[in-house]
Amino acid sequence: MPIATRAMTTSRKKPQPSLVAKKQPAQQRATETYERILEVTAQTLADVGIERLSTNLVCERAGLTPPALYRYFPNKYALLSELGQRLMQAQNARVDRHMTLEVFAGGLEALEHAMEGLILDTYEATVQTVGGVWIMRALRAVPALQQVRLASHAAVTKEQTELLVQAFPDANPAELQMVSRIVVELVYATVEMIFDEPLDVKAVARTVAGMIASHLTRIRPDAAPPRKATGQAAARR
């Protein structure tokens, strides 16, 4: 084989493992087995971490044969994908509790309080999930799971952009979308940092909330200092 051909072959990316469950349970007993597999996977992940997690270990702890597990999940990444989607749904459900039109109308203090509450609530949702911190780390560290995290963040960004458009109707929609995406990433990155370092949880949440709220209150064209990109919008305001 020519050298150039070998180089191209070795440089090709490995195919990503399937993240899709093979079969959705239709009967109660099958549902119980399906949920049992996920419960044991989450606990095993909490006990041994990402690197040591394997389908064989899950089977051993769940009292199942490998074929019984593979009937539903083709590999450990499919298990992590399902756990990741469930964790992010639990985290994302907190957003609407804190971010509302009333909060944006309430000024800086109300916005800071809401953002701080959202960060702490997202942290608590992770704590309350068995293996939550390891699931979150897997979504960040495992390339095959990247799309699970990005798809979730994109969905939250879309919802929050729509909310900001209502709260700041005169602002640039493209800017609002960018701000929403950054805020979503900052909130989750803050939660990850709280788990990774021995920091005061409330102090971190309060600091980040203040930073985010400070910028959000400057989004209104009439509140922002004149800039080339938004000066015309401010004038119209």
PDB file of C-alpha atoms in Angstrom:
ATOM      1  CA  MET A   1       0.000   0.000   0.000  1.00  0.00           C
ATOM      2  CA  PRO A   2       1.457   3.402  -0.941  1.00  0.00           C
ATOM      3  CA  ILE A   3       2.525   5.605   1.966  1.00  0.00           C
ATOM      4  CA  ALA A   4      -0.004   8.321   1.075  1.00  0.00           C
ATOM      5  CA  THR A   5      -2.818   5.781   1.012  1.00  0.00           C
ATOM      6  CA  ARG A   6      -1.768   4.345   4.368  1.00  0.00           C
ATOM      7  CA  ALA A   7      -1.667   7.841   5.856  1.00  0.00           C
ATOM      8  CA  MET A   8      -5.158   8.585   4.615  1.00  0.00           C
ATOM      9  CA  THR A   9      -6.447   5.263   5.971  1.00  0.00           C
ATOM     10  CA  THR A  10      -4.936   5.715   9.429  1.00  0.00           C
ATOM     11  CA  SER A  11      -6.108   9.334   9.620  1.00  0.00           C
ATOM     12  CA  ARG A  12      -9.723   8.430   9.067  1.00  0.00           C
ATOM     13  CA  LYS A  13     -11.883   8.864  12.101  1.00  0.00           C
ATOM     14  CA  LYS A  14     -13.097   5.756  13.854  1.00  0.00           C
ATOM     15  CA  PRO A  15     -16.835   5.206  13.502  1.00  0.00           C
ATOM     16  CA  GLN A  16     -18.787   6.505  16.485  1.00  0.00           C
ATOM     17  CA  PRO A  17     -20.497   3.864  18.640  1.00  0.00           C
ATOM     18  CA  SER A  18     -24.274   3.685  18.439  1.00  0.00           C
ATOM     19  CA  LEU A  19     -26.045   5.673  21.162  1.00  0.00           C
ATOM     20  CA  VAL A  20     -29.535   4.437  20.316  1.00  0.00           C
ATOM     21  CA  ALA A  21     -31.257   1.879  22.503  1.00  0.00           C
ATOM     22  CA  LYS A  22     -31.944  -1.246  20.447  1.00  0.00           C
ATOM     23  CA  LYS A  23     -35.369  -1.893  21.879  1.00  0.00           C
ATOM     24  CA  GLN A  24     -37.856   0.076  23.942  1.00  0.00           C
ATOM     25  CA  PRO A  25     -39.618  -2.012  26.597  1.00  0.00           C
ATOM     26  CA  ALA A  26     -43.280  -2.711  25.845  1.00  0.00           C
ATOM     27  CA  GLN A  27     -44.292  -4.801  28.854  1.00  0.00           C
ATOM     28  CA  GLN A  28     -43.995  -4.155  32.582  1.00  0.00           C
ATOM     29  CA  ARG A  29     -41.364  -6.812  33.155  1.00  0.00           C
ATOM     30  CA  ALA A  30     -39.290  -5.500  30.259  1.00  0.00           C
ATOM     31  CA  THR A  31     -39.655  -1.943  31.583  1.00  0.00           C
ATOM     32  CA  GLU A  32     -38.459  -3.079  35.003  1.00  0.00           C
ATOM     33  CA  THR A  33     -35.408  -4.734  33.431  1.00  0.00           C
ATOM     34  CA  TYR A  34     -34.703  -1.638  31.323  1.00  0.00           C
ATOM     35  CA  GLU A  35     -34.880   0.659  34.345  1.00  0.00           C
ATOM     36  CA  ARG A  36     -32.885  -1.785  36.466  1.00  0.00           C
ATOM     37  CA  ILE A  37     -30.075  -1.695  33.912  1.00  0.00           C
ATOM     38  CA  LEU A  38     -29.995   2.097  34.009  1.00  0.00           C
ATOM     39  CA  GLU A  39     -30.152   2.243  37.814  1.00  0.00           C
ATOM     40  CA  VAL A  40     -27.256  -0.191  38.154  1.00  0.00           C
ATOM     41  CA  THR A  41     -25.284   1.658  35.472  1.00  0.00           C
ATOM     42  CA  ALA A  42     -25.706   4.960  37.327  1.00  0.00           C
ATOM     43  CA  GLN A  43     -24.651   3.437  40.646  1.00  0.00           C
ATOM     44  CA  THR A  44     -21.707   1.631  39.055  1.00  0.00           C
ATOM     45  CA  LEU A  45     -20.621   4.859  37.400  1.00  0.00           C
ATOM     46  CA  ALA A  46     -20.780   6.609  40.779  1.00  0.00           C
ATOM     47  CA  ASP A  47     -18.693   3.814  42.327  1.00  0.00           C
ATOM     48  CA  VAL A  48     -15.973   3.254  39.720  1.00  0.00           C
ATOM     49  CA  GLY A  49     -16.028   6.224  37.311  1.00  0.00           C
ATOM     50  CA  ILE A  50     -16.137   6.402  33.517  1.00  0.00           C
ATOM     51  CA  GLU A  51     -12.964   4.505  32.660  1.00  0.00           C
ATOM     52  CA  ARG A  52     -13.832   1.365  34.614  1.00  0.00           C
ATOM     53  CA  LEU A  53     -17.489   1.271  33.625  1.00  0.00           C
ATOM     54  CA  SER A  54     -18.283  -1.662  31.341  1.00  0.00           C
ATOM     55  CA  THR A  55     -21.343  -3.570  30.221  1.00  0.00           C
ATOM     56  CA  ASN A  56     -19.901  -6.737  31.785  1.00  0.00           C
ATOM     57  CA  LEU A  57     -19.634  -5.019  35.168  1.00  0.00           C
ATOM     58  CA  VAL A  58     -23.179  -3.697  34.853  1.00  0.00           C
ATOM     59  CA  CYS A  59     -24.437  -7.200  34.004  1.00  0.00           C
ATOM     60  CA  GLU A  60     -22.594  -8.676  36.954  1.00  0.00           C
ATOM     61  CA  ARG A  61     -24.081  -6.155  39.377  1.00  0.00           C
ATOM     62  CA  ALA A  62     -27.561  -6.315  37.875  1.00  0.00           C
ATOM     63  CA  GLY A  63     -27.633 -10.105  37.816  1.00  0.00           C
ATOM     64  CA  LEU A  64     -28.164 -10.197  34.062  1.00  0.00           C
ATOM     65  CA  THR A  65     -26.490 -11.986  31.189  1.00  0.00           C
ATOM     66  CA  PRO A  66     -24.810  -9.841  28.515  1.00  0.00           C
ATOM     67  CA  PRO A  67     -27.420 -10.859  25.891  1.00  0.00           C
ATOM     68  CA  ALA A  68     -30.164  -9.584  28.213  1.00  0.00           C
ATOM     69  CA  LEU A  69     -28.469  -6.167  28.408  1.00  0.00           C
ATOM     70  CA  TYR A  70     -27.617  -6.063  24.714  1.00  0.00           C
ATOM     71  CA  ARG A  71     -31.280  -6.626  23.931  1.00  0.00           C
ATOM     72  CA  TYR A  72     -31.744  -2.983  24.962  1.00  0.00           C
ATOM     73  CA  PHE A  73     -28.340  -1.290  24.824  1.00  0.00           C
ATOM     74  CA  PRO A  74     -25.600  -2.079  22.266  1.00  0.00           C
ATOM     75  CA  ASN A  75     -22.724  -0.707  24.387  1.00  0.00           C
ATOM     76  CA  LYS A  76     -21.863   1.367  27.441  1.00  0.00           C
ATOM     77  CA  TYR A  77     -22.095   4.587  25.439  1.00  0.00           C
ATOM     78  CA  ALA A  78     -25.776   3.947  24.756  1.00  0.00           C
ATOM     79  CA  LEU A  79     -26.241   3.539  28.513  1.00  0.00           C
ATOM     80  CA  LEU A  80     -24.402   6.796  29.186  1.00  0.00           C
ATOM     81  CA  SER A  81     -26.397   8.537  26.462  1.00  0.00           C
ATOM     82  CA  GLU A  82     -29.712   7.599  28.066  1.00  0.00           C
ATOM     83  CA  LEU A  83     -28.481   8.597  31.517  1.00  0.00           C
ATOM     84  CA  GLY A  84     -27.127  11.852  30.075  1.00  0.00           C
ATOM     85  CA  GLN A  85     -30.421  12.735  28.421  1.00  0.00           C
ATOM     86  CA  ARG A  86     -32.276  12.085  31.668  1.00  0.00           C
ATOM     87  CA  LEU A  87     -29.861  14.186  33.707  1.00  0.00           C
ATOM     88  CA  MET A  88     -30.043  17.106  31.302  1.00  0.00           C
ATOM     89  CA  GLN A  89     -33.841  16.921  31.253  1.00  0.00           C
ATOM     90  CA  ALA A  90     -33.824  17.134  35.050  1.00  0.00           C
ATOM     91  CA  GLN A  91     -31.417  20.072  34.941  1.00  0.00           C
ATOM     92  CA  ASN A  92     -33.255  21.863  32.140  1.00  0.00           C
ATOM     93  CA  ALA A  93     -36.581  21.547  33.949  1.00  0.00           C
ATOM     94  CA  ARG A  94     -35.203  24.010  36.517  1.00  0.00           C
ATOM     95  CA  VAL A  95     -34.776  26.801  33.979  1.00  0.00           C
ATOM     96  CA  ASP A  96     -38.445  27.775  33.699  1.00  0.00           C
ATOM     97  CA  ARG A  97     -38.714  27.973  37.484  1.00  0.00           C
ATOM     98  CA  HIS A  98     -36.293  30.879  37.574  1.00  0.00           C
ATOM     99  CA  MET A  99     -36.193  32.613  34.193  1.00  0.00           C
ATOM    100  CA  THR A 100     -39.444  34.455  33.444  1.00  0.00           C
ATOM    101  CA  LEU A 101     -40.563  37.716  31.867  1.00  0.00           C
ATOM    102  CA  GLU A 102     -41.288  39.050  35.355  1.00  0.00           C
ATOM    103  CA  VAL A 103     -37.679  38.477  36.351  1.00  0.00           C
ATOM    104  CA  PHE A 104     -36.359  40.460  33.385  1.00  0.00           C
ATOM    105  CA  ALA A 105     -38.808  43.262  34.174  1.00  0.00           C
ATOM    106  CA  GLY A 106     -37.669  43.349  37.792  1.00  0.00           C
ATOM    107  CA  GLY A 107     -34.243  44.823  37.215  1.00  0.00           C
ATOM    108  CA  LEU A 108     -30.721  43.836  38.158  1.00  0.00           C
ATOM    109  CA  GLU A 109     -31.408  42.555  41.668  1.00  0.00           C
ATOM    110  CA  ALA A 110     -34.252  40.290  40.565  1.00  0.00           C
ATOM    111  CA  LEU A 111     -32.164  38.933  37.701  1.00  0.00           C
ATOM    112  CA  GLU A 112     -29.171  38.237  39.943  1.00  0.00           C
ATOM    113  CA  HIS A 113     -31.408  36.402  42.411  1.00  0.00           C
ATOM    114  CA  ALA A 114     -32.975  34.318  39.641  1.00  0.00           C
ATOM    115  CA  MET A 115     -29.635  33.394  38.057  1.00  0.00           C
ATOM    116  CA  GLU A 116     -28.175  32.435  41.419  1.00  0.00           C
ATOM    117  CA  GLY A 117     -31.211  30.278  42.114  1.00  0.00           C
ATOM    118  CA  LEU A 118     -30.912  28.614  38.701  1.00  0.00           C
ATOM    119  CA  ILE A 119     -27.246  27.727  39.224  1.00  0.00           C
ATOM    120  CA  LEU A 120     -27.895  26.318  42.694  1.00  0.00           C
ATOM    121  CA  ASP A 121     -30.973  24.427  41.496  1.00  0.00           C
ATOM    122  CA  THR A 122     -29.047  22.923  38.575  1.00  0.00           C
ATOM    123  CA  TYR A 123     -26.327  21.888  40.994  1.00  0.00           C
ATOM    124  CA  GLU A 124     -28.902  20.258  43.291  1.00  0.00           C
ATOM    125  CA  ALA A 125     -30.498  18.404  40.368  1.00  0.00           C
ATOM    126  CA  THR A 126     -27.087  16.918  39.608  1.00  0.00           C
ATOM    127  CA  VAL A 127     -26.442  16.010  43.247  1.00  0.00           C
ATOM    128  CA  GLN A 128     -29.831  14.299  43.509  1.00  0.00           C
ATOM    129  CA  THR A 129     -29.129  12.164  40.422  1.00  0.00           C
ATOM    130  CA  VAL A 130     -27.288   8.925  41.174  1.00  0.00           C
ATOM    131  CA  GLY A 131     -23.933   9.209  39.436  1.00  0.00           C
ATOM    132  CA  GLY A 132     -24.907  12.706  38.310  1.00  0.00           C
ATOM    133  CA  VAL A 133     -21.455  14.261  38.457  1.00  0.00           C
ATOM    134  CA  TRP A 134     -19.929  11.344  36.508  1.00  0.00           C
ATOM    135  CA  ILE A 135     -22.698  11.453  33.928  1.00  0.00           C
ATOM    136  CA  MET A 136     -22.055  15.165  33.492  1.00  0.00           C
ATOM    137  CA  ARG A 137     -18.320  14.564  33.138  1.00  0.00           C
ATOM    138  CA  ALA A 138     -18.934  11.813  30.595  1.00  0.00           C
ATOM    139  CA  LEU A 139     -21.031  14.158  28.468  1.00  0.00           C
ATOM    140  CA  ARG A 140     -18.112  16.577  28.406  1.00  0.00           C
ATOM    141  CA  ALA A 141     -15.201  14.132  28.110  1.00  0.00           C
ATOM    142  CA  VAL A 142     -16.446  11.355  25.822  1.00  0.00           C
ATOM    143  CA  PRO A 143     -16.497  12.465  22.158  1.00  0.00           C
ATOM    144  CA  ALA A 144     -19.276  10.029  21.293  1.00  0.00           C
ATOM    145  CA  LEU A 145     -21.570  11.747  23.813  1.00  0.00           C
ATOM    146  CA  GLN A 146     -20.851  15.307  22.726  1.00  0.00           C
ATOM    147  CA  GLN A 147     -24.001  15.587  20.635  1.00  0.00           C
ATOM    148  CA  VAL A 148     -26.205  14.659  23.601  1.00  0.00           C
ATOM    149  CA  ARG A 149     -24.882  17.657  25.524  1.00  0.00           C
ATOM    150  CA  LEU A 150     -24.934  20.029  22.541  1.00  0.00           C
ATOM    151  CA  ALA A 151     -28.484  19.067  21.532  1.00  0.00           C
ATOM    152  CA  SER A 152     -29.708  19.735  25.061  1.00  0.00           C
ATOM    153  CA  HIS A 153     -27.919  23.082  25.221  1.00  0.00           C
ATOM    154  CA  ALA A 154     -29.319  24.038  21.825  1.00  0.00           C
ATOM    155  CA  ALA A 155     -32.874  23.322  22.985  1.00  0.00           C
ATOM    156  CA  VAL A 156     -32.461  25.463  26.115  1.00  0.00           C
ATOM    157  CA  THR A 157     -30.793  28.215  24.083  1.00  0.00           C
ATOM    158  CA  LYS A 158     -33.739  28.290  21.688  1.00  0.00           C
ATOM    159  CA  GLU A 159     -36.257  28.592  24.532  1.00  0.00           C
ATOM    160  CA  GLN A 160     -34.268  31.288  26.317  1.00  0.00           C
ATOM    161  CA  THR A 161     -33.733  33.257  23.103  1.00  0.00           C
ATOM    162  CA  GLU A 162     -37.489  33.327  22.576  1.00  0.00           C
ATOM    163  CA  LEU A 163     -37.908  34.582  26.144  1.00  0.00           C
ATOM    164  CA  LEU A 164     -35.275  37.294  25.670  1.00  0.00           C
ATOM    165  CA  VAL A 165     -36.901  38.440  22.434  1.00  0.00           C
ATOM    166  CA  GLN A 166     -40.091  39.042  24.411  1.00  0.00           C
ATOM    167  CA  ALA A 167     -38.217  40.733  27.251  1.00  0.00           C
ATOM    168  CA  PHE A 168     -36.069  42.916  24.947  1.00  0.00           C
ATOM    169  CA  PRO A 169     -38.132  43.427  21.760  1.00  0.00           C
ATOM    170  CA  ASP A 170     -35.877  46.244  20.496  1.00  0.00           C
ATOM    171  CA  ALA A 171     -32.636  44.318  20.877  1.00  0.00           C
ATOM    172  CA  ASN A 172     -30.822  42.541  18.056  1.00  0.00           C
ATOM    173  CA  PRO A 173     -32.208  38.944  17.875  1.00  0.00           C
ATOM    174  CA  ALA A 174     -28.854  37.577  16.727  1.00  0.00           C
ATOM    175  CA  GLU A 175     -27.194  39.094  19.786  1.00  0.00           C
ATOM    176  CA  LEU A 176     -29.885  37.653  22.032  1.00  0.00           C
ATOM    177  CA  GLN A 177     -29.292  34.204  20.569  1.00  0.00           C
ATOM    178  CA  MET A 178     -25.553  34.489  21.145  1.00  0.00           C
ATOM    179  CA  VAL A 179     -26.062  35.732  24.705  1.00  0.00           C
ATOM    180  CA  SER A 180     -28.477  32.897  25.445  1.00  0.00           C
ATOM    181  CA  ARG A 181     -26.009  30.304  24.188  1.00  0.00           C
ATOM    182  CA  ILE A 182     -23.171  31.763  26.272  1.00  0.00           C
ATOM    183  CA  VAL A 183     -25.315  31.925  29.405  1.00  0.00           C
ATOM    184  CA  VAL A 184     -26.399  28.296  28.993  1.00  0.00           C
ATOM    185  CA  GLU A 185     -22.762  27.218  28.667  1.00  0.00           C
ATOM    186  CA  LEU A 186     -21.692  29.371  31.634  1.00  0.00           C
ATOM    187  CA  VAL A 187     -24.337  27.900  33.919  1.00  0.00           C
ATOM    188  CA  TYR A 188     -23.346  24.314  33.164  1.00  0.00           C
ATOM    189  CA  ALA A 189     -19.619  25.100  33.258  1.00  0.00           C
ATOM    190  CA  THR A 190     -20.137  26.710  36.670  1.00  0.00           C
ATOM    191  CA  VAL A 191     -21.871  23.610  37.983  1.00  0.00           C
ATOM    192  CA  GLU A 192     -19.022  21.430  36.684  1.00  0.00           C
ATOM    193  CA  MET A 193     -16.462  23.687  38.374  1.00  0.00           C
ATOM    194  CA  ILE A 194     -18.302  23.469  41.695  1.00  0.00           C
ATOM    195  CA  PHE A 195     -17.966  19.691  41.578  1.00  0.00           C
ATOM    196  CA  ASP A 196     -14.340  19.762  40.463  1.00  0.00           C
ATOM    197  CA  GLU A 197     -12.964  22.237  43.004  1.00  0.00           C
ATOM    198  CA  PRO A 198     -13.432  22.798  46.765  1.00  0.00           C
ATOM    199  CA  LEU A 199     -15.263  26.105  46.408  1.00  0.00           C
ATOM    200  CA  ASP A 200     -18.082  27.757  48.327  1.00  0.00           C
ATOM    201  CA  VAL A 201     -21.097  26.743  46.255  1.00  0.00           C
ATOM    202  CA  LYS A 202     -23.261  29.739  47.107  1.00  0.00           C
ATOM    203  CA  ALA A 203     -20.409  32.219  46.692  1.00  0.00           C
ATOM    204  CA  VAL A 204     -19.613  30.858  43.236  1.00  0.00           C
ATOM    205  CA  ALA A 205     -23.267  30.913  42.207  1.00  0.00           C
ATOM    206  CA  ARG A 206     -23.664  34.475  43.483  1.00  0.00           C
ATOM    207  CA  THR A 207     -20.563  35.700  41.654  1.00  0.00           C
ATOM    208  CA  VAL A 208     -21.440  34.128  38.318  1.00  0.00           C
ATOM    209  CA  ALA A 209     -25.055  35.258  38.630  1.00  0.00           C
ATOM    210  CA  GLY A 210     -23.885  38.832  39.148  1.00  0.00           C
ATOM    211  CA  MET A 211     -21.676  38.686  36.076  1.00  0.00           C
ATOM    212  CA  ILE A 212     -24.461  37.303  33.882  1.00  0.00           C
ATOM    213  CA  ALA A 213     -27.124  39.659  35.223  1.00  0.00           C
ATOM    214  CA  SER A 214     -24.857  42.665  34.749  1.00  0.00           C
ATOM    215  CA  HIS A 215     -24.503  41.908  31.060  1.00  0.00           C
ATOM    216  CA  LEU A 216     -28.153  41.020  30.517  1.00  0.00           C
ATOM    217  CA  THR A 217     -29.298  44.351  31.918  1.00  0.00           C
ATOM    218  CA  ARG A 218     -27.157  46.103  29.282  1.00  0.00           C
ATOM    219  CA  ILE A 219     -28.880  44.351  26.394  1.00  0.00           C
ATOM    220  CA  ARG A 220     -31.611  46.968  26.088  1.00  0.00           C
ATOM    221  CA  PRO A 221     -30.579  49.378  23.318  1.00  0.00           C
ATOM    222  CA  ASP A 222     -31.436  52.392  25.493  1.00  0.00           C
ATOM    223  CA  ALA A 223     -29.318  51.048  28.366  1.00  0.00           C
ATOM    224  CA  ALA A 224     -26.227  50.138  26.387  1.00  0.00           C
ATOM    225  CA  PRO A 225     -23.473  52.630  25.585  1.00  0.00           C
ATOM    226  CA  PRO A 226     -23.402  53.608  21.897  1.00  0.00           C
ATOM    227  CA  ARG A 227     -21.591  51.086  19.725  1.00  0.00           C
ATOM    228  CA  LYS A 228     -21.204  50.861  15.969  1.00  0.00           C
ATOM    229  CA  ALA A 229     -23.186  47.625  15.732  1.00  0.00           C
ATOM    230  CA  THR A 230     -26.131  48.772  17.830  1.00  0.00           C
ATOM    231  CA  GLY A 231     -26.051  52.553  17.601  1.00  0.00           C
ATOM    232  CA  GLN A 232     -28.859  52.759  15.038  1.00  0.00           C
ATOM    233  CA  ALA A 233     -31.083  50.504  17.125  1.00  0.00           C
ATOM    234  CA  ALA A 234     -30.421  52.711  20.148  1.00  0.00           C
ATOM    235  CA  ALA A 235     -31.351  55.789  18.153  1.00  0.00           C
ATOM    236  CA  ARG A 236     -34.629  54.210  17.073  1.00  0.00           C
ATOM    237  CA  ARG A 237     -35.351  53.418  20.693  1.00  0.00           C
TER     238      ARG A 237
END
